[in-house]
Coordinates of C-alpha atoms and ligand atoms in Angstrom, one line a residue:
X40 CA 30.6 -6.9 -21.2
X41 CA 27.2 -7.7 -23.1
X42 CA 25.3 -5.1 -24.8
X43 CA 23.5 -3.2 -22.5
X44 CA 19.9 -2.6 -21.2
X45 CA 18.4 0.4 -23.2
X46 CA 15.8 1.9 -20.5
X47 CA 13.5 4.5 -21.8
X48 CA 11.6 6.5 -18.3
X49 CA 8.5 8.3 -18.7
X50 CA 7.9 11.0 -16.3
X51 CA 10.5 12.7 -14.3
X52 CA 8.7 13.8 -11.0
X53 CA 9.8 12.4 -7.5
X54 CA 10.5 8.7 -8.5
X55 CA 11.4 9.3 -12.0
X56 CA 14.3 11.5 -10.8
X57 CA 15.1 9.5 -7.9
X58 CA 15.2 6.7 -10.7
X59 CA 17.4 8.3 -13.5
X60 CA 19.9 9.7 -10.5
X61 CA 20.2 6.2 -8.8
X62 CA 20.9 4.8 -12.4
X63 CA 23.6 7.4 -13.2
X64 CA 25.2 7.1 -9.6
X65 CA 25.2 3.7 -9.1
X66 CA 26.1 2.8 -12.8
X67 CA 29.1 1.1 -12.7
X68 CA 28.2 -0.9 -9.8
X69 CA 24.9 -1.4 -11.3
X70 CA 26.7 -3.2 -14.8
X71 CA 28.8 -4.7 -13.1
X72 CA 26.1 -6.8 -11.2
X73 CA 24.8 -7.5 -14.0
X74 CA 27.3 -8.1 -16.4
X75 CA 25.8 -4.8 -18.8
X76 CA 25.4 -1.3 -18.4
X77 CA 22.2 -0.3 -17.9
X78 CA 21.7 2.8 -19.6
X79 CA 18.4 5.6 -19.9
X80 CA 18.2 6.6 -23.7
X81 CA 15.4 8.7 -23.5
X82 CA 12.7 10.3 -20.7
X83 CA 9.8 11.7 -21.3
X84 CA 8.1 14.7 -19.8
X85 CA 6.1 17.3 -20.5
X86 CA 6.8 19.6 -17.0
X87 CA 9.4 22.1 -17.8
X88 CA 10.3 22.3 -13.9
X89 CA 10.7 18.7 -13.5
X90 CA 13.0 18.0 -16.9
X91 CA 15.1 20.7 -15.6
X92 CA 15.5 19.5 -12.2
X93 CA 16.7 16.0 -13.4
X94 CA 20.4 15.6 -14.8
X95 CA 19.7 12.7 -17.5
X96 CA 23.0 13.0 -19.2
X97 CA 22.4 12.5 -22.6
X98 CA 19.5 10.7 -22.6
X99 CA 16.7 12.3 -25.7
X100 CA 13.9 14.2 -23.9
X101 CA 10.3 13.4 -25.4
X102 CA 7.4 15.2 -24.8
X103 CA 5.2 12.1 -25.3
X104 CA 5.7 9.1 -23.5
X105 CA 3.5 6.8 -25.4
X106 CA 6.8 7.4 -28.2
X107 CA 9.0 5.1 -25.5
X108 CA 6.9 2.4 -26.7
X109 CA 7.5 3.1 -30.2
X110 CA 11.0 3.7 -30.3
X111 CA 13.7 0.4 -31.4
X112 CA 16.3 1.6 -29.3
X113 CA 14.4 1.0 -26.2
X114 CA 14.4 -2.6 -24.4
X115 CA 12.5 -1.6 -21.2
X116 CA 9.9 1.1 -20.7
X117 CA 9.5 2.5 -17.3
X118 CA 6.7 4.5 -16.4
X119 CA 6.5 6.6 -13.8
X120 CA 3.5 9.0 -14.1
X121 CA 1.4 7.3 -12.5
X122 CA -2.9 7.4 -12.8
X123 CA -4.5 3.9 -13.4
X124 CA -5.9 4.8 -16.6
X125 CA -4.8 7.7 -19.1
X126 CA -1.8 7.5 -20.9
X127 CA 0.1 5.0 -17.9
X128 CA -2.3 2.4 -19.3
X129 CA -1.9 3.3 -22.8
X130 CA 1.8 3.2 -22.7
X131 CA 1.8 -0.3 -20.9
X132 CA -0.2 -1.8 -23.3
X133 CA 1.5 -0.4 -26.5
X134 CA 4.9 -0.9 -24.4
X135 CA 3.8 -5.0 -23.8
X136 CA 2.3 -5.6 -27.0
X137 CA 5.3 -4.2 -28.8
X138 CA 7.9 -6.7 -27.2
X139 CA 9.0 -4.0 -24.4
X140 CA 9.5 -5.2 -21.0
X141 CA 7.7 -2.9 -19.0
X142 CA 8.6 -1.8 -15.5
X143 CA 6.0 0.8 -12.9
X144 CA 5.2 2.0 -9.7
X145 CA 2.1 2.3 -10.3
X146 CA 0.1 1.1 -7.9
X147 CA -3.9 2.0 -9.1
X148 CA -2.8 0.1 -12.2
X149 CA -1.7 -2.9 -11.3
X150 CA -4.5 -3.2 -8.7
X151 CA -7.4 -2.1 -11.9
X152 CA -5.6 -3.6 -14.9
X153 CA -3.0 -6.3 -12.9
X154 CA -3.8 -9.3 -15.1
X155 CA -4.7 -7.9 -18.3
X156 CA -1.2 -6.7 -18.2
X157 CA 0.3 -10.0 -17.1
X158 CA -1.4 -11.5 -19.9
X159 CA 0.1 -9.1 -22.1
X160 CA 3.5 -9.6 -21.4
X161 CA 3.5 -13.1 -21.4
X162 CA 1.9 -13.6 -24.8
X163 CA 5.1 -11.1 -26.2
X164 CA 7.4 -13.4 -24.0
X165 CA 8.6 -10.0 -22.0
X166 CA 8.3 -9.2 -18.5
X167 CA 6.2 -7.1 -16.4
X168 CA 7.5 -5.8 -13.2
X169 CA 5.9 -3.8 -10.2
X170 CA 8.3 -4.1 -7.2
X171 CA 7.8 -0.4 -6.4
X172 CA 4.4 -0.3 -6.6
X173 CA 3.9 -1.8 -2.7
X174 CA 6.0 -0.7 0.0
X175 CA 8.4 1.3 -1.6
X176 CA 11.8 0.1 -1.3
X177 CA 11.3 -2.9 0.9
X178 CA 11.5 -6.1 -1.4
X179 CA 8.0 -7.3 0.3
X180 CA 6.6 -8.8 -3.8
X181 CA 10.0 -10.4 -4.5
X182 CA 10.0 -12.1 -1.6
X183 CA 6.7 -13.5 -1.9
X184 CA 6.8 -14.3 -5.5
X185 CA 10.8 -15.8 -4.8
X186 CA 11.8 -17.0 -1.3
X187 CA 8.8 -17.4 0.2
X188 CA 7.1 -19.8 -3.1
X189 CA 7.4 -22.9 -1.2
X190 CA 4.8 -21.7 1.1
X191 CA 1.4 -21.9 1.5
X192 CA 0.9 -18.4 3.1
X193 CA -1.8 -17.7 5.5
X194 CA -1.8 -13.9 6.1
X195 CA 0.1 -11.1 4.3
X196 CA -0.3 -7.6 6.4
X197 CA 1.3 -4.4 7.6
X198 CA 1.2 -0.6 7.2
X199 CA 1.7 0.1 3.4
X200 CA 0.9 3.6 3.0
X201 CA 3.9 6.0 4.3
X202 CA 1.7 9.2 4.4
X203 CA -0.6 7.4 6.9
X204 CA 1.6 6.3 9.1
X205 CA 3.7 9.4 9.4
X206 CA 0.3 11.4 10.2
X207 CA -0.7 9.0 12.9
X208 CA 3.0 9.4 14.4
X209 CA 2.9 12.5 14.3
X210 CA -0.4 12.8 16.0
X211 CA 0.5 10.7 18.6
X212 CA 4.0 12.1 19.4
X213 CA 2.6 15.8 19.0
X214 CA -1.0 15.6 19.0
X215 CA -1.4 18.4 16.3
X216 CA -4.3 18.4 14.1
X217 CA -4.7 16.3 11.1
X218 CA -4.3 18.7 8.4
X219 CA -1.2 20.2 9.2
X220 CA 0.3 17.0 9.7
X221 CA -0.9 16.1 5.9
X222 CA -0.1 19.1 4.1
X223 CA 3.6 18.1 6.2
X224 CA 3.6 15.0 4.3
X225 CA 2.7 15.9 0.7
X226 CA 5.8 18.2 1.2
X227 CA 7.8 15.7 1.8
X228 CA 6.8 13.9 -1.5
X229 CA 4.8 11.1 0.6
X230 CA 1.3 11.7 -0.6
X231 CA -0.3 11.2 -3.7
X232 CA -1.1 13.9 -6.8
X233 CA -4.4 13.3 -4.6
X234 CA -4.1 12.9 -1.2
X235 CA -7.4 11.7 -0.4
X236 CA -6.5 8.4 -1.7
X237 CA -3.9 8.4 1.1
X238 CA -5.8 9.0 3.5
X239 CA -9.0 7.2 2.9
X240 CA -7.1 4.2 3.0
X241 CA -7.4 3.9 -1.4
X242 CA -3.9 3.6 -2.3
X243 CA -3.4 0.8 1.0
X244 CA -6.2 -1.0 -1.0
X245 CA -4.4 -1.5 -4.0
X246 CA -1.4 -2.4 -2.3
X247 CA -3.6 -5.0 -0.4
X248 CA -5.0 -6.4 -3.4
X249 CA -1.9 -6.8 -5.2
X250 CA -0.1 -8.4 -2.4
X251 CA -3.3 -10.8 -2.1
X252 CA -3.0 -11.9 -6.0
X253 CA 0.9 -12.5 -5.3
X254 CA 0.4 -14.8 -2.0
X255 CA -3.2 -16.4 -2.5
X256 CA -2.9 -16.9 -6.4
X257 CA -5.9 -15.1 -7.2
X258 CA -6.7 -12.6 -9.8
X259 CA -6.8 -8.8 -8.3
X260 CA -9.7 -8.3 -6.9
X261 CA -9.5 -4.4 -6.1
X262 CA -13.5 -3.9 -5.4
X263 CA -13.3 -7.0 -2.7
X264 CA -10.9 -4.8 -0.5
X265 CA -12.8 -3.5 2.3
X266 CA -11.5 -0.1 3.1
X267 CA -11.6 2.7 5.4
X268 CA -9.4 5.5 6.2
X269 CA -8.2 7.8 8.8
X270 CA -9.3 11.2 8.7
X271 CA -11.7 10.4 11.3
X272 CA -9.3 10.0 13.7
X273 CA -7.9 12.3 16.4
X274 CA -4.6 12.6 18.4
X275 CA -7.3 11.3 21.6
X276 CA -7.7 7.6 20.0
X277 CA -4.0 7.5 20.4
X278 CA -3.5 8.8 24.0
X279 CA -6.4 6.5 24.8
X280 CA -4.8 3.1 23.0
X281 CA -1.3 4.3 24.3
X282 CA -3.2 4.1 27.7
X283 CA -4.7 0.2 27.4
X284 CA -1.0 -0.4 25.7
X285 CA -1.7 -0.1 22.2
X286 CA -0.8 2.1 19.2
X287 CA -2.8 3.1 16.2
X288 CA -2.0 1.6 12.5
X289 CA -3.9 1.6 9.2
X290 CA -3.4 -1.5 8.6
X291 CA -3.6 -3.7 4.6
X292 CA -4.5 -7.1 5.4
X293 CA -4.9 -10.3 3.5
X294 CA -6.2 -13.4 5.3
X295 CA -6.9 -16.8 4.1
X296 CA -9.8 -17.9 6.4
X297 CA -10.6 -21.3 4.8
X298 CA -13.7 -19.9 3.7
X299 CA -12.1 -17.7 1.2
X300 CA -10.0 -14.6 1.2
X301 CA -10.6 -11.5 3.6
X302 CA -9.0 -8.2 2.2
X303 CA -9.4 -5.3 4.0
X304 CA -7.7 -1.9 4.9
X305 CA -8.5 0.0 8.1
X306 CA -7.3 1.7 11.5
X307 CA -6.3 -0.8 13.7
X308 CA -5.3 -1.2 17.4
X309 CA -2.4 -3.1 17.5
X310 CA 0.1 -4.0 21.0
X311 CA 2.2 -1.5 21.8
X312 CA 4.9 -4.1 21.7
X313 CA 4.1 -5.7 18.6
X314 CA 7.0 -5.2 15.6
X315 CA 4.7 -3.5 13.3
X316 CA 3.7 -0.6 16.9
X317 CA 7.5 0.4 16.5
X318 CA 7.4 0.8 13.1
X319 CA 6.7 4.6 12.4
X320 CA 7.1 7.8 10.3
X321 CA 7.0 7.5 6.4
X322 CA 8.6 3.9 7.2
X323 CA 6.3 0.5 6.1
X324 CA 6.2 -2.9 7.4
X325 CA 5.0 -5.9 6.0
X326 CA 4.8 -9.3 7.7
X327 CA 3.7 -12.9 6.1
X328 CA 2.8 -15.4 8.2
X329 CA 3.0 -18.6 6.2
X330 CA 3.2 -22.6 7.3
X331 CA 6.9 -24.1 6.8
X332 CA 8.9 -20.5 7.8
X333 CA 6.5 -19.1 9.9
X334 CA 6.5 -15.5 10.6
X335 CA 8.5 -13.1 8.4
X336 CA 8.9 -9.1 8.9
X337 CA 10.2 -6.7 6.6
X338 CA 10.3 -3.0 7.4
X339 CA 11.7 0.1 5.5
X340 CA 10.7 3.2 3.5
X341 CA 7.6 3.3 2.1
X342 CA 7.4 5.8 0.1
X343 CA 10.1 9.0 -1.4
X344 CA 12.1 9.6 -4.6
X345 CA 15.0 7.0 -3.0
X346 CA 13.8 3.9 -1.7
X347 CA 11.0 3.7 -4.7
X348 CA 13.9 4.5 -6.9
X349 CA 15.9 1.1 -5.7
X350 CA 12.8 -0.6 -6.3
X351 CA 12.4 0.4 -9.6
X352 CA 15.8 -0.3 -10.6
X353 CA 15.6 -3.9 -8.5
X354 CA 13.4 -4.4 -11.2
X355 CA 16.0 -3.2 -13.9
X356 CA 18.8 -4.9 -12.8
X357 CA 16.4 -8.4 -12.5
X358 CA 15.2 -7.9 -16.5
X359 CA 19.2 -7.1 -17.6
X360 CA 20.1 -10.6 -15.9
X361 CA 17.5 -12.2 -18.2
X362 CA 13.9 -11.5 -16.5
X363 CA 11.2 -13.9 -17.6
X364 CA 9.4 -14.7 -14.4
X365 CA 5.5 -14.1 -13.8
X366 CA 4.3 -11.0 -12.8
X367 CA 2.0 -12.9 -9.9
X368 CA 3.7 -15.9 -9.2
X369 CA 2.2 -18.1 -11.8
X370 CA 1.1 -17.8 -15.4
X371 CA -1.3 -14.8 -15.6
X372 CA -4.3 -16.8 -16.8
X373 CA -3.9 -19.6 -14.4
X374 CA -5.0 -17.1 -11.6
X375 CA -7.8 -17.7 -10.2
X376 CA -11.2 -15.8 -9.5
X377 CA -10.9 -14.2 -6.2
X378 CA -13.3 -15.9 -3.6
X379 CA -13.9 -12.7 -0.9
X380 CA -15.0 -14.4 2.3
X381 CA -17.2 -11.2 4.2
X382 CA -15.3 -9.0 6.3
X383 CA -18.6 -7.9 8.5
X384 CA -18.2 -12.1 10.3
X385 CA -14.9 -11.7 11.4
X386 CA -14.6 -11.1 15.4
X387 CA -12.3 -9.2 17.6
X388 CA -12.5 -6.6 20.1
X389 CA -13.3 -3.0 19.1
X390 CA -12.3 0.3 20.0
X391 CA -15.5 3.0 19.5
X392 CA -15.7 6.8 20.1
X393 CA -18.7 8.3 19.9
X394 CA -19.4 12.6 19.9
X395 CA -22.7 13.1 21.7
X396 CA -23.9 16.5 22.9
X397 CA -24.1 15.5 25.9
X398 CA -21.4 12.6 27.2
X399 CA -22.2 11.7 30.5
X400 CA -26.0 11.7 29.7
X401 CA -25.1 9.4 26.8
X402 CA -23.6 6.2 28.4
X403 CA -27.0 4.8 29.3
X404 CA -27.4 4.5 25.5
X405 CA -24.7 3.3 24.4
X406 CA -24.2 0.5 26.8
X407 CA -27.8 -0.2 25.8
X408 CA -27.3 -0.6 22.2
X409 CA -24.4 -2.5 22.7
X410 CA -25.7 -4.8 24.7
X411 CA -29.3 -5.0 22.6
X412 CA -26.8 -6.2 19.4
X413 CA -24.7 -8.6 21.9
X414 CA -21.3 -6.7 22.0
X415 CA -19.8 -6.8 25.5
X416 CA -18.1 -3.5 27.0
X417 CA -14.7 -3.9 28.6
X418 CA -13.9 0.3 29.2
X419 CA -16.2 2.7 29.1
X420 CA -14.3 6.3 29.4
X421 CA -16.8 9.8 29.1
X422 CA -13.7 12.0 30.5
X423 CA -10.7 11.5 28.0
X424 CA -11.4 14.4 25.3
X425 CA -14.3 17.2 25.6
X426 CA -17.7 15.6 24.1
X427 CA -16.7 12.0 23.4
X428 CA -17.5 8.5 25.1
X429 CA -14.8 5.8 24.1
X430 CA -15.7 2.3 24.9
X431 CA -13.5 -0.9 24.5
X432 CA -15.6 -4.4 23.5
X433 CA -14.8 -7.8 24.3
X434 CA -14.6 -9.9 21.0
X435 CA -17.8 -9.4 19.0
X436 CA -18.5 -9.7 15.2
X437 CA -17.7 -7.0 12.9
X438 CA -21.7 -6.5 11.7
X439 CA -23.0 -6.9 15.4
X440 CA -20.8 -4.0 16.2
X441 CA -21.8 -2.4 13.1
X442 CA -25.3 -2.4 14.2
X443 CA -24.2 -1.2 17.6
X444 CA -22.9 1.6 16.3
X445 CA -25.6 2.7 13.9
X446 CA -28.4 2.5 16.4
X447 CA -26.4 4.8 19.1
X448 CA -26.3 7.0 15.7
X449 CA -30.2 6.2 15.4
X450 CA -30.9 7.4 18.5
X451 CA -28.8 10.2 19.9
X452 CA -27.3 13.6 18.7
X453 CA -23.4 13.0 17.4
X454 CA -21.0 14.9 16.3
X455 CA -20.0 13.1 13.0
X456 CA -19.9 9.2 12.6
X457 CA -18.8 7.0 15.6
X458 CA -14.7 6.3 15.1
X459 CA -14.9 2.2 15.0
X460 CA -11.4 0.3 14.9
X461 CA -10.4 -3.6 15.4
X462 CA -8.1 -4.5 18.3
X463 CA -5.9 -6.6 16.3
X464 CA -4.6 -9.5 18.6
X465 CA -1.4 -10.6 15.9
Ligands
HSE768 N1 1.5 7.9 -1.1 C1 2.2 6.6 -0.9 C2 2.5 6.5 0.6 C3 3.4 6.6 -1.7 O1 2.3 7.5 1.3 O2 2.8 5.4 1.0 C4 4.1 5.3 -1.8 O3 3.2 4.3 -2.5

């Protein structure tokens, strides 16, 4: 057996313990797969409570992860703290610029700092890796960057953030209210340090973008994602789309229109018998419609200490076998400026729900200004939850609807801003 891979991991919190346990579990199946052990040296962490909570054998603990990078013993850095900035950042680059392959979940960097970091590790001949970083233990960038290369792909989406998903679930199956639902989920280790960037659709958007620079090409391009979340939403919009035979997603999407790239993140209607309507809970989906294979779908956790933990160690595995491949799918600096085609021209139908004081006084208006900015009405409902008018549209543009939503706003008394969601037709 060769020499083996000498990991050092920097923070031990969900995914850093999930990691070191899977590596100490699994370890002889793990070298023999690959033909070497792979074997933690050292973690770093500063948390008492976590250190103690993680049974890293005889691995050194550090106090300071930024030593990882520093140390000769070390082959691979992993760094699981997370944060796109800080001292995630600063370990990646003194990690890649010191020879160290360098393997994350970390999702906000990648999506702020992506191809900087590419750059880095191909100029000190190592490899970056980021498997765990979208959709948690479902192989989704692997695929892309791997099987799927022959493609030319024409649409990468899904539901990429676990915590999302398993509120909107929840709210359908139970219809309890939003925050209890949430404060469910960061229990369950789903949500981020801050969950706002679950639920306001942030951390979706860096998946989004990252997916987008693996199947278009294209540099990240975090600020072109156009993102909303969900805490607008209430367990009504789903009884409602159950009702027209729908189901409520927040959706990542990344579309080549022909007249540039579309990345947005948003709740969507999608058919109640569509793969991605079944797909609930924490789980994710993912599905890549590209021209010589067609349609693929891949579905599976999307978030926990277990699944991101096989991801991260996917990664391991692939750099003790002999790594070298590009972190996007071609050499870093051959990717190319993002060209964002505008979100606001694309059509579909819409679901709305507006909160006027007065409901049945206020469908006069509302048909009005939809009509006045050329959006047809399909359903109009006044009766489906206390102080709200819900309308279905025909297919309109995004910006006409826009418009017809802010000049109801304009011109009636509602209770916060109108809800506004696609109804996706794929
Ligand atoms: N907070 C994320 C989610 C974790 O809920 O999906 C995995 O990226």
């Amino acid at each position: 057996m060769s020499a083996p891979l000498r990991v050092g991991v920097a923070g031990l919190g969900t995914i850093g313990g999930g990691t070191v346990r899977l590596l100490r579990e699994n370890a002889d199946l793990i070298a023999a797969r690959c033909g070497r052990p792979v074997t933690v040296v050292a973690v770093a962490e500063r948390d008492k409570d976590h250190a103690a909570s993680v049974d890293f054998g005889d691995a050194e603990l550090l106090d300071d992860g930024l030593a990882l990078a520093e140390r000769p013993d070390i082959d691979v850095v992993v760094e699981l703290i997370g944060g796109h900035g800080g001292i995630a950042l600063e370990l990646a680059r003194r990690a890649l610029g010191g020879e160290k392959h360098f393997v994350t979940a970390n999702k906000a960097m990648i999506a702020h700092h992506g191809q900087e970091l590419a750059l880095a590790a191909e100029k000190s001949g190592v490899t970056l890796a980021f498997e765990a970083a979208v959709a948690g233990g479902i192989p989704i960038l692997k695929a892309i960057r791997e099987s799927l290369a022959g493609n030319r792909i024409r649409r990468v989406y899904g539901i990429f953030n676990g915590t999302c998903n398993y509120i909107l679930t929840a709210m359908r199956d139970s219809g309890r209210p939003f925050a209890d639902i949430l404060a469910e989920a960061q229990a369950l280790g789903y949500a981020e340090a801050d969950p706002t960037f679950d639920v306001d659709g942030v951390d979706a958007a860096h998946k989004t973008a990252i997916l987008a620079a693996l199947a278009f090409g294209q540099r990240v391009d975090l600020d072109a994602v156009r993102t909303a979340g969900i805490r607008d939403l209430a367990p009504v919009d789903q009884v409602v789309a159950a009702e027209l035979g729908y189901c409520v997603k927040l959706l990542g999407v990344a579309e080549d229109t022909g007249a540039g790239v579309v990345t947005r993140v948003e709740p969507c209607l999608v058919a109640a018998d569509s793969p991605i309507a079944r797909v609930d809970g924490v789980f994710n989906a993912v599905v890549v419609d590209a021209d010589f294979v067609d349609r693929t779908v891949y579905q599976g956790r999307g978030a926990g200490a277990e699944p991101t933990a096989s991801a991260v160690v996917g990664d391991l595995i692939d750099i003790a076998r002999g790594g070298g491949w590009h972190a996007f799918g071609v050499p870093a600096g051959r990717l190319e400026q993002a060209k964002p085609a505008e979100t606001a021209l694309l059509s579909s139908a819409y679901y709305l729900r507006f909160a006027p004081n007065d409901p049945r006084g206020a469908i006069a208006g509302i048909a009005a200004a939809l009509n006045e900015a050329g959006v047809p009405v399909a359903n109009m409902f006044s009766d489906r939850a206390p102080g709200s008018v819900i309308v279905t549209t025909g297919t309109a543009q995004g910006a006409a609807v826009e418009q017809a939503c802010a000049s109801v706003a304009g011109s009636m008394a509602l209770a916060g801003t109108p809800v506004r969601m696609r109804i996706e037709e794929f």
